């Protein structure tokens, strides 16, 4: 019998999205709180401020060899990267039947040890990632408001490469003590935001799982 862990994902979408119609090929770096910058020892781009249109993603969003960098995987994900060995770190979160979760690239990964290099596992084979097996999620509640999408449920951890030991925890978001985020280079896109047209992917700037 497989142990199942509670799945919680919160994405603040509508108020912090960037449209893919933006034609810039370089990241748009937005302002960061002064206190965070003052505590930062190495001046490199801060993950939560990097914005890219989905169609203009670089191979790696965070290739910088500083602190914990560079990132483990890559962000240009398509049919050539699809499969069980994919190290795609671009996560898609569209609808109850079309979304991705962060999981370990190696079997039985302890989330606290692999949080910096987790990769995307998706319910659909359209995003160039690893796939979540159909029976892995045993319960799901999807809440969508004008400001955020919140998802809770139950999942078999081993289906996304994680161990089933109780008490192990990690925090996956674009912030962190060093502002490099977990995973490093991880970015999230959705066409399910309140201000989306339902087709084009927009970048989610604030997310947590």
Tab-separated table of C-alpha atoms in Angstrom:
chain	number	residue	atom	x	y	z
A	1	UNK	CA	0.000	0.000	0.000
A	2	UNK	CA	1.328	3.411	-0.912
A	3	UNK	CA	1.257	6.241	1.587
A	4	UNK	CA	-0.451	9.358	0.342
A	5	UNK	CA	0.524	12.874	1.300
A	6	UNK	CA	-1.612	15.969	1.203
A	7	UNK	CA	-1.042	18.121	-1.836
A	8	UNK	CA	-1.327	21.889	-1.447
A	9	UNK	CA	-0.549	24.411	-4.158
A	10	UNK	CA	-1.325	28.109	-4.050
A	11	UNK	CA	-0.730	30.451	-6.950
A	12	UNK	CA	-1.416	34.167	-6.746
A	13	UNK	CA	-2.255	34.598	-10.367
A	14	UNK	CA	-4.390	37.448	-11.580
A	15	UNK	CA	-2.655	40.293	-9.797
A	16	UNK	CA	0.874	39.272	-10.762
A	17	UNK	CA	0.817	37.816	-14.253
A	18	UNK	CA	2.694	38.863	-17.379
A	19	UNK	CA	1.203	38.269	-20.812
A	20	UNK	CA	3.058	36.229	-23.411
A	21	UNK	CA	2.342	38.950	-25.946
A	22	UNK	CA	5.287	40.909	-24.485
A	23	UNK	CA	7.895	40.888	-27.247
A	24	UNK	CA	10.999	41.483	-25.098
A	25	UNK	CA	13.634	38.748	-25.220
A	26	UNK	CA	15.544	39.919	-22.144
A	27	UNK	CA	14.099	39.530	-18.639
A	28	UNK	CA	12.269	42.471	-17.122
A	29	UNK	CA	13.734	42.957	-13.660
A	30	UNK	CA	11.274	44.592	-11.289
A	31	UNK	CA	11.926	46.328	-7.997
A	32	UNK	CA	12.813	44.243	-4.944
A	33	UNK	CA	12.396	45.279	-1.293
A	34	UNK	CA	15.431	47.208	-0.046
A	35	UNK	CA	15.802	44.985	3.015
A	36	UNK	CA	16.101	41.861	0.873
A	37	UNK	CA	18.781	43.485	-1.254
A	38	UNK	CA	20.656	44.682	1.827
A	39	UNK	CA	20.841	41.120	3.165
A	40	UNK	CA	22.007	39.687	-0.131
A	41	UNK	CA	25.755	39.048	-0.369
A	42	UNK	CA	26.016	38.369	-4.096
A	43	UNK	CA	24.343	40.689	-6.587
A	44	UNK	CA	22.761	38.324	-9.096
A	45	UNK	CA	19.253	38.429	-10.585
A	46	UNK	CA	16.526	37.547	-8.087
A	47	UNK	CA	14.298	34.730	-9.329
A	48	UNK	CA	10.982	36.329	-8.355
A	49	UNK	CA	11.768	39.425	-10.439
A	50	UNK	CA	12.610	37.668	-13.718
A	51	UNK	CA	9.780	37.852	-16.251
A	52	UNK	CA	9.749	36.142	-19.640
A	53	UNK	CA	7.026	35.586	-22.213
A	54	UNK	CA	6.491	31.828	-22.443
A	55	UNK	CA	7.541	31.840	-26.095
A	56	UNK	CA	10.804	33.648	-25.260
A	57	UNK	CA	12.087	31.537	-22.372
A	58	UNK	CA	15.869	31.024	-22.409
A	59	UNK	CA	17.331	27.534	-22.119
A	60	UNK	CA	17.964	28.281	-18.429
A	61	UNK	CA	16.384	31.116	-16.484
A	62	UNK	CA	19.054	30.861	-13.776
A	63	UNK	CA	22.440	29.808	-15.245
A	64	UNK	CA	24.438	31.863	-12.738
A	65	UNK	CA	27.230	29.989	-10.925
A	66	UNK	CA	26.841	31.735	-7.582
A	67	UNK	CA	25.484	30.702	-4.181
A	68	UNK	CA	23.501	27.512	-4.959
A	69	UNK	CA	23.471	28.058	-8.718
A	70	UNK	CA	23.320	27.291	-11.518
A	71	UNK	CA	19.931	25.621	-11.816
A	72	UNK	CA	19.735	21.847	-12.252
A	73	UNK	CA	17.409	21.623	-15.248
A	74	UNK	CA	16.174	23.788	-18.107
A	75	UNK	CA	13.178	25.904	-19.112
A	76	UNK	CA	12.776	25.314	-22.847
A	77	UNK	CA	10.482	22.292	-22.732
A	78	UNK	CA	8.731	20.640	-25.675
A	79	UNK	CA	8.135	17.256	-27.305
A	80	UNK	CA	11.882	16.584	-27.429
A	81	UNK	CA	12.173	16.819	-23.630
A	82	UNK	CA	8.999	14.855	-22.796
A	83	UNK	CA	9.459	11.662	-20.792
A	84	UNK	CA	10.617	10.065	-17.525
A	85	UNK	CA	14.097	11.611	-17.756
A	86	UNK	CA	12.898	15.166	-18.396
A	87	UNK	CA	14.509	17.853	-16.254
A	88	UNK	CA	12.064	20.558	-17.283
A	89	UNK	CA	11.703	23.272	-14.634
A	90	UNK	CA	8.863	25.170	-16.301
A	91	UNK	CA	5.610	24.301	-14.539
A	92	UNK	CA	2.175	24.703	-16.165
A	93	UNK	CA	-0.960	25.207	-14.048
A	94	UNK	CA	-4.051	25.559	-16.223
A	95	UNK	CA	-7.041	23.559	-14.994
A	96	UNK	CA	-8.051	20.575	-12.810
A	97	UNK	CA	-7.222	18.201	-15.671
A	98	UNK	CA	-4.148	20.065	-16.934
A	99	UNK	CA	-1.548	21.019	-14.349
A	100	UNK	CA	1.936	20.152	-13.115
A	101	UNK	CA	3.591	19.603	-9.739
A	102	UNK	CA	7.196	19.771	-8.599
A	103	UNK	CA	8.766	16.367	-7.942
A	104	UNK	CA	12.178	14.818	-7.448
A	105	UNK	CA	14.380	14.039	-10.476
A	106	UNK	CA	15.573	10.930	-8.610
A	107	UNK	CA	13.547	8.136	-7.016
A	108	UNK	CA	12.789	8.402	-3.283
A	109	UNK	CA	14.020	11.969	-3.048
A	110	UNK	CA	13.610	13.665	0.321
A	111	UNK	CA	12.026	17.025	-0.422
A	112	UNK	CA	14.252	18.925	1.997
A	113	UNK	CA	17.298	17.611	0.143
A	114	UNK	CA	16.053	18.003	-3.443
A	115	UNK	CA	13.948	21.177	-3.233
A	116	UNK	CA	16.559	23.190	-5.154
A	117	UNK	CA	16.441	20.828	-8.151
A	118	UNK	CA	12.863	19.543	-8.346
A	119	UNK	CA	11.413	19.165	-11.841
A	120	UNK	CA	7.926	19.371	-13.332
A	121	UNK	CA	5.548	16.385	-13.464
A	122	UNK	CA	2.331	17.030	-15.415
A	123	UNK	CA	-1.056	15.421	-15.968
A	124	UNK	CA	-0.901	16.004	-19.747
A	125	UNK	CA	1.831	15.016	-22.243
A	126	UNK	CA	1.891	18.465	-23.833
A	127	UNK	CA	4.455	20.366	-21.793
A	128	UNK	CA	7.761	18.546	-22.320
A	129	UNK	CA	7.890	17.201	-18.764
A	130	UNK	CA	7.624	13.970	-16.826
A	131	UNK	CA	4.079	12.640	-16.376
A	132	UNK	CA	1.987	12.117	-13.251
A	133	UNK	CA	0.494	8.582	-13.444
A	134	UNK	CA	-3.328	8.608	-13.754
A	135	UNK	CA	-3.890	6.919	-10.367
A	136	UNK	CA	-1.359	8.976	-8.386
A	137	UNK	CA	-3.804	11.689	-7.272
A	138	UNK	CA	-6.658	10.291	-5.196
A	139	UNK	CA	-8.433	13.531	-4.319
A	140	UNK	CA	-8.392	17.080	-5.658
A	141	UNK	CA	-10.113	20.368	-4.832
A	142	UNK	CA	-9.560	23.261	-7.250
A	143	UNK	CA	-10.516	26.766	-6.111
A	144	UNK	CA	-10.220	29.698	-8.529
A	145	UNK	CA	-10.846	33.306	-7.506
A	146	UNK	CA	-10.119	36.685	-9.060
A	147	UNK	CA	-6.796	36.825	-7.188
A	148	UNK	CA	-5.497	33.253	-6.919
A	149	UNK	CA	-5.893	29.554	-7.618
A	150	UNK	CA	-5.660	27.194	-4.643
A	151	UNK	CA	-5.467	23.429	-4.982
A	152	UNK	CA	-5.538	20.798	-2.247
A	153	UNK	CA	-5.624	17.044	-2.549
A	154	UNK	CA	-3.894	13.742	-1.885
A	155	UNK	CA	-1.088	12.200	-3.927
A	156	UNK	CA	1.157	9.139	-3.855
A	157	UNK	CA	4.546	10.786	-3.363
A	158	UNK	CA	6.476	8.022	-5.111
A	159	UNK	CA	4.643	8.855	-8.354
A	160	UNK	CA	6.581	12.123	-8.502
A	161	UNK	CA	9.886	10.750	-7.232
A	162	UNK	CA	9.469	11.666	-3.563
A	163	UNK	CA	9.777	9.421	-0.526
A	164	UNK	CA	6.802	8.673	1.704
A	165	UNK	CA	8.494	9.325	5.039
A	166	UNK	CA	6.347	11.391	7.403
A	167	UNK	CA	7.631	14.694	8.695
A	168	UNK	CA	9.889	15.614	5.794
A	169	UNK	CA	9.169	19.075	4.492
A	170	UNK	CA	10.401	21.644	2.021
A	171	UNK	CA	9.212	24.963	0.687
A	172	UNK	CA	8.847	25.508	-3.025
A	173	UNK	CA	8.434	29.128	-4.095
A	174	UNK	CA	10.344	31.813	-6.044
A	175	UNK	CA	11.873	33.367	-2.909
A	176	UNK	CA	13.937	31.639	-0.190
A	177	UNK	CA	16.612	32.987	2.142
A	178	UNK	CA	18.969	33.725	-0.755
A	179	UNK	CA	16.178	34.889	-3.117
A	180	UNK	CA	17.151	32.234	-5.677
A	181	UNK	CA	13.954	30.257	-5.098
A	182	UNK	CA	13.199	26.540	-4.979
A	183	UNK	CA	13.711	25.134	-7.455
A	184	UNK	CA	16.449	27.378	-8.787
A	185	UNK	CA	15.261	28.559	-12.181
A	186	UNK	CA	11.730	27.299	-11.596
A	187	UNK	CA	9.036	29.315	-13.383
A	188	UNK	CA	5.253	28.878	-13.513
A	189	UNK	CA	2.782	29.699	-16.316
A	190	UNK	CA	-0.997	29.409	-16.617
A	191	UNK	CA	-3.884	30.122	-18.962
A	192	UNK	CA	-6.305	29.766	-16.059
A	193	UNK	CA	-5.742	33.154	-14.450
A	194	UNK	CA	-8.667	35.509	-14.013
A	195	UNK	CA	-7.148	37.920	-16.529
A	196	UNK	CA	-6.139	35.236	-19.031
A	197	UNK	CA	-7.919	34.686	-22.324
A	198	UNK	CA	-8.023	30.965	-21.556
A	199	UNK	CA	-5.526	30.101	-24.284
A	200	UNK	CA	-2.266	32.036	-24.006
A	201	UNK	CA	0.039	31.252	-21.097
A	202	UNK	CA	0.884	34.054	-18.671
A	203	UNK	CA	3.667	33.978	-16.107
A	204	UNK	CA	2.734	33.513	-12.453
A	205	UNK	CA	5.037	35.647	-10.328
A	206	UNK	CA	3.974	34.392	-6.889
A	207	UNK	CA	3.405	30.692	-6.185
A	208	UNK	CA	3.879	28.214	-3.366
A	209	UNK	CA	3.639	24.426	-3.071
